[in-house]
Coordinates of C-alpha atoms in Angstrom, one line a residue:
X948 CA 137.7 -0.8 -58.6
X949 CA 139.5 0.3 -55.4
X950 CA 142.9 1.8 -55.1
X951 CA 145.4 -0.8 -53.8
X952 CA 146.4 -0.5 -50.1
X953 CA 150.2 -0.1 -49.8
X954 CA 151.9 -2.4 -47.3
X955 CA 155.5 -2.9 -46.0
X956 CA 157.3 -5.9 -47.5
X957 CA 161.0 -6.9 -48.3
X958 CA 162.6 -8.9 -51.1
X959 CA 162.3 -12.1 -49.0
X960 CA 158.4 -11.7 -49.0
X961 CA 158.5 -12.2 -52.8
X962 CA 160.9 -15.2 -53.1
X963 CA 159.5 -18.7 -53.3
X964 CA 161.0 -21.9 -51.9
X965 CA 161.3 -23.1 -55.5
X966 CA 164.8 -23.6 -57.0
X967 CA 165.4 -21.0 -59.7
X968 CA 166.3 -23.1 -62.8
X969 CA 167.8 -21.0 -65.7
X970 CA 171.1 -21.5 -67.2
X971 CA 174.0 -20.2 -65.1
X972 CA 174.6 -16.6 -66.1
X973 CA 171.4 -16.1 -67.8
X974 CA 170.0 -12.6 -67.8
X975 CA 166.5 -13.7 -66.4
X976 CA 168.2 -14.0 -62.8
X977 CA 168.9 -10.3 -62.9
X978 CA 165.5 -9.5 -64.1
X979 CA 163.9 -11.6 -61.5
X980 CA 165.9 -9.8 -58.6
X981 CA 165.0 -6.4 -60.2
X982 CA 161.4 -7.1 -60.0
X983 CA 161.6 -8.6 -56.5
X984 CA 163.4 -5.5 -55.2
X985 CA 161.1 -3.2 -57.1
X986 CA 157.9 -4.5 -55.7
X987 CA 158.5 -3.6 -52.0
X988 CA 159.5 -0.1 -53.0
X989 CA 156.0 0.1 -54.7
X990 CA 154.3 -0.9 -51.5
X991 CA 152.6 -3.8 -53.5
X992 CA 150.9 -6.7 -51.7
X993 CA 151.9 -10.3 -52.7
X994 CA 148.2 -11.5 -51.9
X995 CA 147.0 -8.9 -54.5
X996 CA 149.6 -9.6 -57.2
X997 CA 149.4 -12.0 -60.1
X998 CA 152.2 -13.0 -62.6
X999 CA 151.0 -14.7 -65.8
X1000 CA 153.3 -16.1 -68.3
X1001 CA 153.1 -18.3 -71.6
X1002 CA 155.9 -20.7 -72.7
X1003 CA 159.6 -20.2 -72.9
X1004 CA 162.5 -19.6 -70.6
X1005 CA 161.0 -16.2 -69.3
X1006 CA 157.7 -17.9 -68.6
X1007 CA 159.2 -19.9 -65.6
X1008 CA 158.9 -16.5 -63.9
X1009 CA 155.6 -17.1 -61.9
X1010 CA 157.3 -20.2 -60.0
X1011 CA 159.7 -17.7 -58.5
X1012 CA 157.4 -15.0 -57.3
X1013 CA 155.5 -15.5 -54.0
X1014 CA 152.3 -14.3 -55.5
X1015 CA 149.4 -15.9 -57.4
X1016 CA 150.4 -17.0 -60.9
X1017 CA 149.6 -18.8 -64.0
X1018 CA 152.0 -20.7 -66.4
X1019 CA 149.7 -20.8 -69.4
X1020 CA 150.1 -21.9 -73.0
X1021 CA 152.2 -20.7 -75.8
X1022 CA 151.5 -17.2 -76.9
X1023 CA 148.2 -17.0 -75.0
X1024 CA 149.2 -15.4 -71.7
X1025 CA 147.5 -11.9 -72.7
X1026 CA 144.2 -13.7 -73.0
X1027 CA 144.5 -15.3 -69.8
X1028 CA 145.6 -12.1 -68.2
X1029 CA 142.7 -10.2 -69.7
X1030 CA 140.2 -12.6 -68.2
X1031 CA 141.9 -12.5 -64.7
X1032 CA 141.9 -8.6 -64.8
X1033 CA 138.0 -8.6 -65.8
X1034 CA 137.2 -11.0 -63.2
X1035 CA 139.1 -9.1 -60.5
X1036 CA 140.0 -5.6 -61.6
X1037 CA 141.7 -4.8 -58.2
X1038 CA 144.5 -7.4 -58.9
X1039 CA 148.0 -6.2 -59.7
X1040 CA 148.8 -8.2 -63.2
X1041 CA 152.2 -8.7 -64.3
X1042 CA 152.5 -10.4 -67.7
X1043 CA 155.7 -12.2 -68.7
X1044 CA 156.6 -13.2 -72.1
X1045 CA 159.5 -13.5 -74.6
X1046 CA 160.4 -12.6 -78.1
X1047 CA 159.3 -15.9 -79.3
X1048 CA 156.3 -16.6 -77.1
X1049 CA 154.9 -13.0 -77.6
X1050 CA 155.9 -12.1 -81.2
X1051 CA 155.4 -15.4 -83.0
X1052 CA 152.4 -17.4 -82.0
X1053 CA 151.4 -14.9 -79.5
X1054 CA 151.7 -11.7 -81.7
X1055 CA 147.9 -11.6 -82.3
X1056 CA 147.2 -11.8 -78.5
X1057 CA 149.7 -9.3 -77.6
X1058 CA 148.5 -6.9 -80.2
X1059 CA 145.0 -7.0 -78.8
X1060 CA 145.9 -6.6 -75.1
X1061 CA 147.7 -3.4 -75.9
X1062 CA 145.1 -2.2 -78.3
X1063 CA 142.4 -2.7 -75.5
X1064 CA 144.6 -1.1 -73.1
X1065 CA 144.0 -3.6 -70.2
X1066 CA 145.7 -2.3 -67.2
X1067 CA 148.8 -4.6 -66.4
X1068 CA 152.7 -4.6 -66.7
X1069 CA 153.8 -6.5 -69.8
X1070 CA 157.6 -7.6 -69.6
X1071 CA 158.8 -8.9 -72.9
X1072 CA 162.2 -10.5 -72.5
X1073 CA 164.1 -10.1 -75.7
X1074 CA 167.0 -12.4 -76.3
X1075 CA 166.7 -12.6 -79.9
X1076 CA 166.7 -16.3 -80.0
X1077 CA 164.4 -19.3 -78.9
X1078 CA 166.3 -20.5 -75.8
X1079 CA 164.0 -23.1 -74.5
X1080 CA 163.8 -25.1 -77.8
X1081 CA 167.6 -25.1 -78.1
X1082 CA 168.6 -22.0 -80.1
X1083 CA 166.4 -21.7 -83.2
X1084 CA 166.1 -18.1 -84.6
X1085 CA 163.3 -16.0 -83.4
X1086 CA 161.2 -13.1 -84.8
X1087 CA 163.7 -10.5 -83.2
X1088 CA 166.9 -12.4 -84.4
X1089 CA 169.1 -10.1 -86.5
X1090 CA 169.9 -10.9 -90.2
X1091 CA 172.5 -13.3 -90.6
X1092 CA 171.9 -15.1 -87.4
X1093 CA 173.1 -18.7 -87.5
X1094 CA 171.2 -21.3 -85.7
X1095 CA 169.8 -24.9 -86.0
X1096 CA 166.9 -23.6 -88.1
X1097 CA 169.1 -21.1 -90.0
X1098 CA 172.4 -22.8 -90.6
X1099 CA 173.4 -20.4 -93.5
X1100 CA 172.1 -17.3 -91.6
X1101 CA 168.8 -15.7 -91.1
X1102 CA 167.4 -13.8 -94.1
X1103 CA 164.4 -12.5 -92.0
X1104 CA 164.0 -8.8 -91.2
X1105 CA 163.6 -8.7 -87.4
X1106 CA 160.6 -7.5 -85.6
X1107 CA 161.0 -4.3 -83.4
X1108 CA 159.3 -5.1 -80.2
X1109 CA 158.9 -1.4 -79.2
X1110 CA 157.8 -0.4 -82.7
X1111 CA 155.2 -3.3 -82.8
X1112 CA 153.9 -2.1 -79.3
X1113 CA 153.4 1.6 -80.6
X1114 CA 151.8 0.3 -83.8
X1115 CA 149.4 -1.7 -81.8
X1116 CA 148.2 1.3 -79.8
X1117 CA 150.2 1.0 -76.6
X1118 CA 150.0 4.0 -74.3
X1119 CA 153.2 3.0 -72.4
X1120 CA 156.5 1.9 -74.0
X1121 CA 159.6 1.4 -72.1
X1122 CA 163.0 -0.2 -72.6
X1123 CA 165.7 -1.6 -70.4
X1124 CA 168.3 -4.5 -70.1
X1125 CA 168.7 -7.3 -67.6
X1126 CA 171.6 -6.0 -65.6
X1127 CA 170.9 -2.2 -66.0
X1128 CA 170.7 -0.3 -62.7
X1129 CA 168.0 1.7 -64.3
X1130 CA 165.8 -1.1 -64.9
X1131 CA 163.7 -0.7 -61.6
X1132 CA 163.0 3.0 -62.6
X1133 CA 161.4 1.7 -65.8
X1134 CA 159.4 -0.9 -63.9
X1135 CA 158.1 1.7 -61.4
X1136 CA 156.9 4.0 -64.2
X1137 CA 155.2 1.1 -65.8
X1138 CA 153.4 0.2 -62.6
X1139 CA 152.3 3.8 -62.0
X1140 CA 150.8 3.8 -65.6
X1141 CA 147.1 3.2 -65.7
X1142 CA 146.5 0.9 -68.7
X1143 CA 148.8 -1.6 -70.7
X1144 CA 152.4 -0.8 -70.0
X1145 CA 154.8 -2.5 -72.3
X1146 CA 158.4 -3.0 -71.3
X1147 CA 161.1 -4.6 -73.7
X1148 CA 164.0 -6.1 -71.6
X1149 CA 167.1 -7.0 -73.5
X1150 CA 168.1 -10.3 -71.9
X1151 CA 171.4 -12.2 -72.4
X1152 CA 171.1 -15.8 -73.4
X1153 CA 174.3 -17.2 -72.2
X1154 CA 174.2 -20.3 -74.1
X1155 CA 172.5 -19.6 -77.5
X1156 CA 173.1 -15.9 -78.2
X1157 CA 175.8 -14.8 -75.6
X1158 CA 176.6 -11.1 -75.4
X1159 CA 174.6 -10.1 -78.4
X1160 CA 173.7 -6.9 -76.8
X1161 CA 177.3 -6.0 -75.8
X1162 CA 177.4 -3.5 -78.5
X1163 CA 175.3 -1.1 -76.2
X1164 CA 174.9 -3.0 -72.9
X1165 CA 178.6 -3.6 -72.1
X1166 CA 179.7 -1.2 -69.2
X1167 CA 182.9 0.1 -71.0
X1168 CA 181.8 3.1 -73.1
X1169 CA 178.2 2.9 -72.2
X1170 CA 177.9 6.7 -72.2
X1171 CA 178.4 6.8 -75.8
X1172 CA 176.1 3.9 -76.7
X1173 CA 173.2 4.4 -74.3
X1174 CA 170.5 7.1 -74.4
X1175 CA 168.6 7.0 -71.1
X1176 CA 165.5 9.1 -71.6
X1177 CA 163.9 11.1 -68.8
X1178 CA 160.8 13.3 -69.2
X1179 CA 161.6 16.8 -69.3
X1180 CA 165.2 16.3 -69.8
X1181 CA 167.4 17.0 -72.8
X1182 CA 168.4 13.8 -74.8
X1183 CA 172.0 13.7 -74.1
X1184 CA 174.6 11.1 -74.3
X1185 CA 178.3 10.7 -74.3
X1186 CA 180.9 12.7 -72.2
X1187 CA 184.0 14.5 -72.1
X1188 CA 185.9 11.3 -71.3
X1189 CA 184.5 9.5 -74.5
X1190 CA 184.8 12.1 -77.1
X1191 CA 182.5 14.8 -76.0
X1192 CA 178.8 15.5 -75.1
X1193 CA 176.3 14.7 -77.8
X1194 CA 172.5 15.0 -78.2
X1195 CA 169.5 14.0 -80.3
X1196 CA 168.1 16.8 -82.5
X1197 CA 165.3 17.1 -85.0
X1198 CA 166.2 17.9 -88.5
X1199 CA 163.1 19.8 -89.4
X1200 CA 163.8 20.2 -93.1
X1201 CA 163.7 16.2 -93.6
X1202 CA 161.7 15.3 -90.4
X1203 CA 164.3 12.8 -88.9
X1204 CA 166.4 12.6 -85.9
X1205 CA 170.1 13.4 -85.9
X1206 CA 173.1 13.4 -83.6
X1207 CA 174.6 16.7 -82.7
X1208 CA 177.7 17.7 -80.8
X1209 CA 177.3 19.9 -77.9
X1210 CA 179.9 22.6 -77.1
X1211 CA 180.5 22.6 -73.2
X1212 CA 177.0 22.0 -71.7
X1213 CA 175.1 24.4 -74.0
X1214 CA 172.7 21.7 -75.3
X1215 CA 170.0 24.2 -76.2
X1216 CA 172.2 26.1 -78.6
X1217 CA 173.0 22.6 -80.3
X1218 CA 169.1 22.1 -80.8
X1219 CA 168.9 19.1 -78.5
X1220 CA 165.5 17.8 -78.1
X1221 CA 163.7 17.8 -74.5
X1222 CA 162.2 14.4 -74.0
X1223 CA 158.4 14.6 -73.8
X1224 CA 157.0 11.2 -72.9
X1225 CA 153.6 12.2 -74.4
X1226 CA 154.9 13.0 -77.8
X1227 CA 154.0 9.7 -79.8
X1228 CA 155.7 10.9 -83.1
X1229 CA 159.1 11.3 -81.6
X1230 CA 158.7 7.9 -79.6
X1231 CA 158.1 6.3 -83.1
X1232 CA 161.3 7.9 -84.3
X1233 CA 163.3 6.9 -81.2
X1234 CA 162.4 3.2 -81.2
X1235 CA 163.4 3.1 -84.9
X1236 CA 166.9 4.6 -84.6
X1237 CA 169.6 2.4 -86.1
X1238 CA 172.0 1.4 -83.5
X1239 CA 175.6 2.5 -84.6
X1240 CA 175.0 5.9 -85.9
X1241 CA 172.6 6.3 -82.9
X1242 CA 172.8 5.1 -79.3
X1243 CA 170.2 2.7 -78.1
X1244 CA 167.2 4.7 -76.8
X1245 CA 166.3 3.2 -73.3
X1246 CA 164.1 4.2 -70.3
X1247 CA 160.4 5.5 -70.9
X1248 CA 159.9 6.2 -74.5
X1249 CA 156.2 7.0 -74.3
X1250 CA 153.7 7.5 -71.7
X1251 CA 150.3 8.9 -72.3
X1252 CA 147.5 7.3 -70.4
X1253 CA 143.8 6.8 -71.6
X1254 CA 141.0 5.1 -69.9
X1255 CA 141.6 1.2 -69.5
X1256 CA 139.6 -1.7 -71.0
X1257 CA 138.3 -3.0 -67.7
X1258 CA 137.3 0.4 -66.6
X1259 CA 135.1 0.7 -69.7
X1260 CA 133.8 -2.9 -69.2
X1261 CA 132.8 -2.0 -65.6
X1262 CA 131.0 1.3 -66.6
X1263 CA 129.1 -0.6 -69.3
X1264 CA 127.9 -3.3 -66.9
X1265 CA 127.0 -0.6 -64.2
X1266 CA 124.9 1.1 -66.7
X1267 CA 123.3 -2.0 -68.1
X1268 CA 122.3 -3.3 -64.7
X1269 CA 121.3 0.1 -63.2
X1270 CA 117.9 -0.1 -61.4
X1271 CA 117.4 -3.7 -62.1
X1272 CA 117.4 -6.8 -59.9
X1273 CA 119.0 -10.0 -60.9
X1274 CA 116.3 -12.7 -61.6
X1275 CA 117.7 -15.7 -63.5
X1276 CA 114.2 -17.6 -63.8
X1277 CA 112.7 -14.5 -65.4
X1278 CA 115.7 -14.2 -67.7
X1279 CA 115.4 -17.8 -68.8
X1280 CA 111.7 -17.4 -69.5
X1281 CA 112.0 -14.3 -71.5
X1282 CA 112.7 -13.7 -75.3
X1283 CA 112.9 -16.5 -77.6
X1284 CA 111.6 -19.3 -75.4
X1285 CA 108.7 -21.7 -75.7
X1286 CA 107.1 -24.5 -73.5
X1287 CA 106.6 -28.1 -74.9
X1288 CA 103.5 -29.8 -73.4
X1289 CA 102.1 -33.2 -73.8
X1290 CA 103.8 -36.6 -73.9
X1291 CA 106.3 -38.4 -76.2
X1292 CA 103.4 -40.2 -77.8
X1293 CA 101.4 -37.1 -78.7
X1294 CA 101.7 -36.2 -82.4
X1295 CA 103.8 -33.3 -83.2

């Protein structure tokens, strides 16, 4: 595997001539532009980049990227992406899925691409609804969600994508939302990670689940409702304008996170935690924080690389073939093989 050669591009180099066809106001437009603006900053090469998707509104993404791409089948994008990465480990793979595509029929495939740690960026657009099939409730829909399939309100307890990723063994877990100015920073960190990088992106479905994330994503009062995490920095949120600076601390007696008030700017005296992206235990706590009593944890929650799957496969293949020459005829004639002689008329 070779290190990618960085090149200079602009946003225009990543746009296709295809008409972008999402509902007017859909959050997917903002995510698309965030990705198209981020890739030039990474020095990425369109000829070395591949976007792979399953089925759903989010899965139209490859049509709008001037790269290689596969629009595959429902829930199976991780399997296709794994095959592409093994066939050409030097390709820069971006997997695009949704809460329905990735966590229902595709949950098993998503689990294994994370567990295996295949080197790719996995963007899961979470709008908490099935948009493409007209608004049925999805695995991430909140309890009480009314939809054509749950007219009296969903009684399901929703899946937590970030918690799922950590439980499946992901070594990178990030969060952002469609119109956030910080989303490109999360994408850059995911791209820098060697291995499977999982990014949950909260995405507004303007038709079937409008403004469901306004409780934390609306601009007004965002300081109190968003906890943007940065490695090596204290977990602070709020401001003097919105009732004072607050922070996240660890209740060491009961081993759970708690909100503390910060006097002035003395966050250390308040016991505010400093974010460590390699601390898996704290990452688990952060993704499980109930919104309301706590702000929404966003940014890079966990980042602790380990060797990737395709690197292990390549090393195994190199070891198995060391000092040997390829000889297909010899291979076919070895092992459990035999020769049939005579004619069809000869007795057996």
